[in-house]
Tab-separated table of C-alpha atoms in Angstrom:
chain	number	residue	atom	x	y	z
A	1	MET	CA	2.287	-10.090	14.733
A	2	HIS	CA	0.240	-6.939	14.486
A	3	ARG	CA	-3.538	-7.287	14.534
A	4	VAL	CA	-6.290	-5.566	12.574
A	5	THR	CA	-8.671	-3.473	14.731
A	6	SER	CA	-12.084	-5.022	14.267
A	7	THR	CA	-13.782	-2.005	15.841
A	8	PHE	CA	-12.786	-0.005	12.764
A	9	VAL	CA	-14.353	-2.604	10.447
A	10	LEU	CA	-17.658	-2.521	12.352
A	11	LEU	CA	-17.622	1.286	12.495
A	12	LEU	CA	-16.890	1.447	8.777
A	13	MET	CA	-19.870	-0.791	7.982
A	14	ALA	CA	-22.135	1.445	10.080
A	15	MET	CA	-20.849	4.574	8.352
A	16	VAL	CA	-21.236	2.993	4.917
A	17	ALA	CA	-24.876	2.312	5.739
A	18	THR	CA	-25.230	5.939	6.840
A	19	CYS	CA	-23.664	7.084	3.574
A	20	ALA	CA	-26.044	4.927	1.551
A	21	ALA	CA	-29.046	6.351	3.418
A	22	ALA	CA	-27.785	9.943	3.472
A	23	PRO	CA	-29.672	12.844	1.832
A	24	GLY	CA	-27.306	12.594	-1.154
A	25	ASN	CA	-28.901	9.248	-1.953
A	26	THR	CA	-32.444	10.581	-1.788
A	27	PRO	CA	-34.058	11.340	-5.171
A	28	GLY	CA	-33.930	15.055	-5.942
A	29	VAL	CA	-31.041	15.787	-3.557
A	30	GLU	CA	-27.562	16.189	-5.058
A	31	GLU	CA	-24.372	15.014	-3.353
A	32	SER	CA	-20.867	14.639	-4.704
A	33	PRO	CA	-18.544	11.630	-4.314
A	34	PRO	CA	-16.217	13.721	-2.073
A	35	GLY	CA	-19.155	14.519	0.200
A	36	CYS	CA	-19.991	10.823	0.494
A	37	ALA	CA	-16.378	9.841	1.239
A	38	ARG	CA	-15.821	12.644	3.755
A	39	ARG	CA	-18.912	11.627	5.698
A	40	VAL	CA	-17.371	8.169	6.204
A	41	PHE	CA	-13.888	9.557	6.998
A	42	PRO	CA	-14.519	12.982	8.606
A	43	MET	CA	-10.976	13.074	10.042
A	44	GLY	CA	-9.380	12.609	6.620
A	45	GLN	CA	-7.042	15.312	5.340
A	46	GLU	CA	-5.262	16.156	2.087
A	47	TRP	CA	-8.012	14.748	-0.120
A	48	LYS	CA	-7.192	13.838	-3.727
A	49	THR	CA	-9.623	12.660	-6.421
A	50	PHE	CA	-9.114	10.188	-9.301
A	51	PRO	CA	-12.158	10.071	-11.662
A	52	LEU	CA	-12.787	6.792	-13.518
A	53	PRO	CA	-15.346	5.729	-16.173
A	54	GLU	CA	-18.912	4.592	-15.395
A	55	ARG	CA	-19.367	7.231	-12.663
A	56	VAL	CA	-16.772	5.596	-10.415
A	57	THR	CA	-14.435	7.832	-8.393
A	58	VAL	CA	-11.388	6.934	-6.308
A	59	LEU	CA	-10.613	9.363	-3.480
A	60	ARG	CA	-7.593	9.369	-1.197
A	61	CYS	CA	-7.117	11.026	2.173
A	62	SER	CA	-4.429	10.952	4.824
A	63	ARG	CA	-5.253	9.935	8.368
A	64	LYS	CA	-3.210	9.283	11.458
A	65	GLU	CA	-3.618	5.804	12.903
A	66	SER	CA	-1.251	6.376	15.830
A	67	GLU	CA	1.511	8.685	16.989
A	68	TYR	CA	3.974	6.701	14.884
A	69	ARG	CA	1.952	5.657	11.855
A	70	SER	CA	-0.069	7.400	9.141
A	71	LEU	CA	-2.259	5.872	6.445
A	72	HIS	CA	-3.493	6.722	3.009
A	73	GLN	CA	-7.163	5.781	3.017
A	74	TYR	CA	-8.635	5.093	-0.425
A	75	CYS	CA	-12.391	5.313	-0.935
A	76	VAL	CA	-14.144	4.112	-4.081
A	77	VAL	CA	-17.525	5.779	-4.715
A	78	ARG	CA	-19.999	4.738	-7.416
A	79	ASP	CA	-23.117	6.582	-8.590
A	80	ASN	CA	-25.627	4.354	-10.366
A	81	GLY	CA	-28.110	7.197	-10.757
A	82	SER	CA	-29.602	7.205	-7.255
A	83	GLY	CA	-26.715	9.072	-5.637
A	84	PRO	CA	-23.107	8.246	-4.707
A	85	ARG	CA	-22.447	5.119	-2.648
A	86	LEU	CA	-19.210	3.934	-1.022
A	87	VAL	CA	-18.322	0.598	-2.631
A	88	HIS	CA	-14.786	-0.063	-1.369
A	89	THR	CA	-12.159	1.172	1.077
A	90	TYR	CA	-8.489	0.249	0.976
A	91	SER	CA	-5.824	1.375	3.457
A	92	VAL	CA	-2.127	1.673	2.648
A	93	GLY	CA	0.611	2.718	5.056
A	94	LYS	CA	1.775	6.158	3.955
A	95	SER	CA	5.378	4.961	3.756
A	96	ASP	CA	4.300	1.950	1.648
A	97	ASP	CA	2.019	3.740	-0.808
A	98	GLN	CA	3.223	3.444	-4.409
A	99	PHE	CA	-0.126	3.796	-6.185
A	100	ALA	CA	0.344	5.992	-9.268
A	101	ARG	CA	-2.813	5.424	-11.344
A	102	PHE	CA	-6.087	3.520	-11.335
A	103	ALA	CA	-8.246	1.735	-13.907
A	104	LEU	CA	-11.728	0.224	-13.774
A	105	LYS	CA	-11.629	-3.439	-14.841
A	106	GLY	CA	-15.091	-4.974	-14.745
A	107	ASN	CA	-16.226	-4.765	-11.125
A	108	GLU	CA	-12.748	-4.035	-9.752
A	109	VAL	CA	-10.516	-0.987	-9.468
A	110	TRP	CA	-6.919	-1.889	-10.283
A	111	ALA	CA	-4.110	0.200	-8.774
A	112	TYR	CA	-0.803	0.460	-10.641
A	113	HIS	CA	2.776	1.435	-9.831
A	114	ALA	CA	4.367	4.168	-11.943
A	115	ASN	CA	6.355	1.413	-13.699
A	116	GLY	CA	3.133	-0.281	-14.833
A	117	ALA	CA	3.024	-3.132	-12.305
A	118	LEU	CA	-0.370	-4.107	-10.871
A	119	LEU	CA	-0.263	-3.469	-7.109
A	120	ALA	CA	-3.837	-4.001	-5.914
A	121	ARG	CA	-7.263	-5.245	-6.999
A	122	MET	CA	-10.150	-3.542	-5.197
A	123	ARG	CA	-13.297	-5.609	-5.669
A	124	LEU	CA	-16.326	-3.293	-5.529
A	125	TRP	CA	-18.826	-4.283	-2.863
A	126	VAL	CA	-22.477	-4.957	-3.445
A	127	LYS	CA	-22.716	-4.612	0.309
A	128	PRO	CA	-19.645	-4.101	2.521
A	129	PRO	CA	-17.387	-5.943	2.917
A	130	VAL	CA	-17.989	-9.451	1.593
A	131	LEU	CA	-15.880	-10.057	-1.544
A	132	HIS	CA	-12.153	-9.675	-2.140
A	133	ALA	CA	-10.068	-10.458	-5.219
A	134	PRO	CA	-6.878	-12.508	-4.786
A	135	ALA	CA	-3.907	-10.229	-4.198
A	136	PRO	CA	-1.323	-9.789	-6.968
A	137	GLU	CA	1.847	-11.720	-6.160
A	138	HIS	CA	5.112	-9.826	-6.622
A	139	ALA	CA	7.674	-11.953	-4.832
A	140	ARG	CA	7.983	-15.228	-2.964
A	141	LEU	CA	10.275	-16.456	-0.191
A	142	ARG	CA	11.120	-20.170	-0.262
A	143	PHE	CA	12.615	-21.953	2.725
A	144	ALA	CA	16.000	-23.493	1.848
A	145	GLY	CA	17.468	-24.692	5.148
A	146	THR	CA	18.925	-23.622	8.481
A	147	GLY	CA	22.305	-22.654	9.849
A	148	GLU	CA	23.822	-21.465	13.097
A	149	GLY	CA	21.807	-18.390	13.989
A	150	HIS	CA	19.951	-18.059	10.702
A	151	ILE	CA	17.427	-19.499	8.284
A	152	LEU	CA	18.239	-19.837	4.600
A	153	CYS	CA	15.731	-18.860	1.943
A	154	GLU	CA	15.476	-18.027	-1.726
A	155	ALA	CA	13.782	-14.758	-2.689
A	156	GLU	CA	12.223	-14.790	-6.155
A	157	ASN	CA	10.943	-11.779	-8.083
A	158	LEU	CA	7.806	-12.918	-9.939
A	159	THR	CA	7.374	-9.722	-11.962
A	160	ASP	CA	8.927	-7.953	-14.937
A	161	TYR	CA	9.916	-5.063	-12.652
A	162	PRO	CA	12.505	-4.680	-9.865
A	163	VAL	CA	11.275	-5.618	-6.368
A	164	LEU	CA	12.744	-4.127	-3.190
A	165	LEU	CA	12.655	-6.127	0.048
A	166	ARG	CA	13.160	-3.720	2.921
A	167	ARG	CA	14.293	-4.663	6.408
A	168	GLY	CA	11.548	-6.565	8.155
A	169	ARG	CA	10.200	-9.455	10.164
A	170	VAL	CA	9.700	-12.954	8.727
A	171	TYR	CA	7.131	-15.340	10.222
A	172	ILE	CA	7.047	-19.108	9.805
A	173	VAL	CA	3.816	-20.943	8.902
A	174	LEU	CA	3.827	-24.740	8.840
A	175	PRO	CA	1.068	-26.515	6.860
A	176	GLU	CA	0.691	-30.056	8.198
A	177	GLY	CA	-2.092	-31.823	6.323
A	178	LYS	CA	-5.312	-30.621	7.947
A	179	ARG	CA	-3.365	-28.431	10.399
A	180	THR	CA	-1.726	-25.041	9.973
A	181	VAL	CA	0.832	-24.330	12.715
A	182	LEU	CA	2.056	-20.807	13.486
A	183	ASN	CA	5.680	-21.082	14.573
A	184	ASN	CA	6.742	-18.480	17.154
A	185	LEU	CA	10.401	-18.296	16.135
A	186	CYS	CA	11.581	-14.683	15.736
A	187	VAL	CA	13.370	-14.181	12.389
A	188	TRP	CA	14.514	-10.964	10.695
A	189	LEU	CA	15.610	-9.788	7.281
A	190	ARG	CA	18.318	-7.352	8.377
A	191	GLU	CA	19.432	-5.889	5.042
A	192	GLU	CA	17.336	-4.526	2.217
A	193	THR	CA	17.588	-6.495	-1.001
A	194	LEU	CA	16.878	-5.388	-4.566
A	195	LEU	CA	15.651	-8.235	-6.774
A	196	PRO	CA	16.054	-7.747	-10.552
A	197	PRO	CA	13.060	-8.728	-12.732
A	198	ARG	CA	12.380	-12.495	-12.783
A	199	GLN	CA	15.537	-13.165	-10.750
A	200	LYS	CA	16.245	-15.135	-7.559
A	201	LYS	CA	18.621	-14.383	-4.687
A	202	PRO	CA	19.694	-16.446	-1.662
A	203	LEU	CA	19.073	-14.736	1.683
A	204	GLN	CA	20.099	-15.362	5.283
A	205	LEU	CA	17.380	-14.510	7.801
A	206	ARG	CA	18.719	-13.879	11.278
A	207	ILE	CA	17.209	-15.791	14.201
A	208	VAL	CA	16.600	-13.547	17.208
A	209	ALA	CA	16.168	-16.007	20.061
A	210	LYS	CA	18.245	-16.936	23.090
A	211	ARG	CA	17.349	-20.623	23.168
A	212	THR	CA	16.913	-21.491	19.489
A	213	ILE	CA	20.150	-21.222	17.499
A	214	ASN	CA	19.555	-23.798	14.762
A	215	PRO	CA	15.940	-25.073	14.449
A	216	ARG	CA	16.831	-28.343	12.699
A	217	ASP	CA	13.275	-29.646	13.047
A	218	LEU	CA	12.252	-27.291	10.222
A	219	MET	CA	14.272	-29.443	7.820
A	220	ARG	CA	11.965	-32.386	8.567
A	221	ARG	CA	8.841	-30.485	7.541
A	222	LYS	CA	7.261	-31.175	4.176
A	223	GLN	CA	6.213	-27.532	3.829
A	224	VAL	CA	7.577	-24.339	5.396
A	225	HIS	CA	5.939	-21.067	4.370
A	226	LEU	CA	7.680	-17.756	5.053
A	227	VAL	CA	5.567	-14.633	5.611
A	228	TYR	CA	7.310	-11.243	5.377
A	229	ARG	CA	6.390	-7.776	6.660
A	230	ALA	CA	8.493	-4.698	5.990
A	231	SER	CA	9.349	-2.674	9.090
A	232	ASP	CA	11.033	0.392	7.550
A	233	SER	CA	8.997	3.594	7.747
A	234	LYS	CA	11.557	5.741	5.943
A	235	PRO	CA	11.060	6.698	2.266
A	236	ILE	CA	11.566	3.832	-0.174
A	237	SER	CA	15.181	3.938	-1.328
A	238	HIS	CA	14.396	2.673	-4.861
A	239	PRO	CA	11.084	4.291	-5.891
A	240	GLU	CA	11.321	2.675	-9.334
A	241	ALA	CA	10.948	-0.751	-7.684
A	242	ILE	CA	7.914	-2.449	-6.161
A	243	ALA	CA	8.433	-2.379	-2.375
A	244	PRO	CA	5.824	-4.754	-0.869
A	245	ALA	CA	4.601	-4.051	2.643
A	246	ALA	CA	4.049	-7.792	3.066
A	247	ILE	CA	4.486	-11.124	1.326
A	248	PHE	CA	1.838	-13.619	2.395
A	249	GLN	CA	1.080	-17.170	1.334
A	250	PRO	CA	0.110	-17.128	-2.364
A	251	GLY	CA	-3.398	-16.278	-3.520
A	252	LEU	CA	-4.826	-14.774	-0.324
A	253	PRO	CA	-7.497	-12.031	-0.386
A	254	ASP	CA	-6.390	-8.506	-1.318
A	255	MET	CA	-7.521	-6.737	1.860
A	256	GLY	CA	-5.558	-3.525	1.950
A	257	ASP	CA	-3.195	-2.583	4.754
A	258	LYS	CA	-1.588	-5.980	5.107
A	259	ASP	CA	0.865	-5.202	7.882
A	260	GLN	CA	-2.177	-4.791	10.129
A	261	LEU	CA	-3.578	-8.235	9.329
A	262	GLN	CA	-2.981	-11.749	10.566
A	263	LEU	CA	-4.038	-13.553	7.415
A	264	PHE	CA	-3.489	-17.286	6.884
A	265	ARG	CA	-4.443	-19.826	4.252
A	266	LEU	CA	-5.848	-22.959	5.885
A	267	SER	CA	-6.581	-24.884	2.668
A	268	ASP	CA	-6.964	-24.309	-1.053
A	269	GLU	CA	-10.342	-22.664	-0.488
A	270	LEU	CA	-10.269	-21.452	3.138
A	271	ALA	CA	-8.508	-18.467	4.757
A	272	VAL	CA	-8.790	-16.749	8.127
A	273	VAL	CA	-8.237	-13.180	9.336
A	274	ASP	CA	-7.500	-12.883	13.046
A	275	GLY	CA	-8.328	-9.611	14.834
A	276	ASP	CA	-9.007	-8.328	18.356
A	277	THR	CA	-10.453	-5.553	20.570
A	278	ILE	CA	-14.099	-5.721	19.497
A	279	GLY	CA	-16.257	-2.832	20.633
A	280	GLY	CA	-13.840	-1.824	23.380
A	281	TYR	CA	-13.879	-5.265	25.027
A	282	LEU	CA	-10.927	-7.621	25.339
A	283	SER	CA	-11.966	-10.237	22.819
A	284	TYR	CA	-10.869	-11.768	19.538
A	285	GLN	CA	-12.635	-11.783	16.189
A	286	PHE	CA	-11.998	-14.345	13.455
A	287	ASP	CA	-13.216	-13.856	9.900
A	288	PHE	CA	-13.248	-16.981	7.719
A	289	TYR	CA	-13.238	-16.571	3.915
A	290	ARG	CA	-13.998	-19.139	1.222
A	291	LEU	CA	-12.665	-18.983	-2.333
A	292	LYS	CA	-15.637	-19.214	-4.722
A	293	GLN	CA	-15.448	-18.622	-8.483
A	294	GLY	CA	-12.116	-16.835	-8.136
A	295	LEU	CA	-13.149	-14.482	-5.299
A	296	TRP	CA	-12.769	-14.683	-1.534
A	297	GLN	CA	-16.153	-14.422	0.167
A	298	LEU	CA	-16.724	-13.797	3.873
A	299	ALA	CA	-18.266	-17.066	5.121
A	300	THR	CA	-18.585	-16.484	8.862
A	301	ARG	CA	-17.386	-14.214	11.659
A	302	VAL	CA	-16.968	-15.379	15.257
A	303	GLU	CA	-15.869	-13.791	18.513
A	304	GLN	CA	-14.100	-15.159	21.563
A	305	SER	CA	-13.314	-13.628	24.949
A	306	ALA	CA	-9.572	-13.164	25.236
A	307	ASN	CA	-7.396	-14.927	27.770
A	308	PRO	CA	-3.961	-13.240	28.020
A	309	ARG	CA	-2.349	-16.675	28.392
A	310	LEU	CA	-3.996	-18.033	25.261
A	311	GLY	CA	-3.140	-17.296	21.662
A	312	VAL	CA	-3.836	-19.276	18.524
A	313	SER	CA	-0.859	-21.496	17.697
A	314	ALA	CA	-2.592	-23.779	15.197
A	315	TYR	CA	-5.720	-24.191	13.097
A	316	GLU	CA	-7.073	-27.700	12.482
A	317	CYS	CA	-9.604	-28.303	9.682
A	318	ASN	CA	-11.993	-31.245	9.537
A	319	GLY	CA	-14.564	-30.763	6.796
A	320	ASN	CA	-16.458	-27.559	7.552
A	321	ARG	CA	-15.244	-27.436	11.138
A	322	VAL	CA	-12.116	-25.569	12.225
A	323	ARG	CA	-10.544	-25.982	15.659
A	324	LEU	CA	-8.372	-23.187	17.057
A	325	LEU	CA	-5.612	-24.546	19.318
A	326	ASP	CA	-3.221	-22.905	21.766
A	327	SER	CA	0.441	-23.844	22.254
A	328	ASP	CA	-0.526	-26.655	24.661
A	329	GLU	CA	-2.962	-28.178	22.143
A	330	ASN	CA	-5.958	-26.952	24.144
A	331	VAL	CA	-9.014	-26.113	22.033
A	332	ILE	CA	-9.714	-22.379	22.248
A	333	MET	CA	-12.872	-22.772	20.183
A	334	GLU	CA	-14.406	-24.734	17.341
A	335	VAL	CA	-15.993	-22.978	14.366
A	336	GLU	CA	-18.308	-24.313	11.682
A	337	VAL	CA	-17.611	-22.526	8.396
A	338	PRO	CA	-20.548	-22.698	5.972
């Protein structure tokens, strides 16, 4: 799976603090929302502004993440009378972006598709970034069995609008009581599929592995969760449909550019985001979130020096303690989540 770059998160927090303390936030000195946003993202290009009520502004810029991938970076700026302050950022792959309009709903900015479907809920930060709303759920993949060279699943459209599943990778997550196991089987959705509103379709997901042809042990599992990430970077073939960049386990935090996240639900109220390369050093960062009063709140953040032979294959919860295990059941680290 791809990983989120934690260096960017730390740099963003530093720049947000700079924006809050900038001359534009000093009494008697004027600054515009675009000036605030451009200070945080000086490399942004093709800026576009979406004014909202209550002195809230959404701004979008384009930025290049790599030679092969560009992003639309959304910045939400609020002015409570003491100057503009950045209160949310939300990245979307340029090829995945279907945001057509925005609305302020309480303390969240909701982003909508042109067809009226809710695509994202951007919870405005009191301080960055601690709270996230649960992500809207557009489709679900349900495990239905195995066959020679493929996994069977049922794709269900949960909306009143068409949903397009593009070609992409499917990951297998196995909840086992207090454990969450990350299966390393390589599975692909090879053909794009258009799901009519509120309809279901059977799918065959191709197994790409030399040794595993028919993983019959999956049939013995009580729960098998399928996580999907689109891989197509070409223009969306059905722009009238919702084309999700990812389908995660239900109810996880809405954290923006999802194909850059390893995001797992460990229990009804606990989730983890797994990232790496902190501050230029080879190390991992794990952010643990708790669901409180309908919002995901950052509970703790821990770091671990990376070993190229080690990777998290399972999470094991025991009360407030979470053990991270490798494929040989060795404990990588143990975390207490407040």
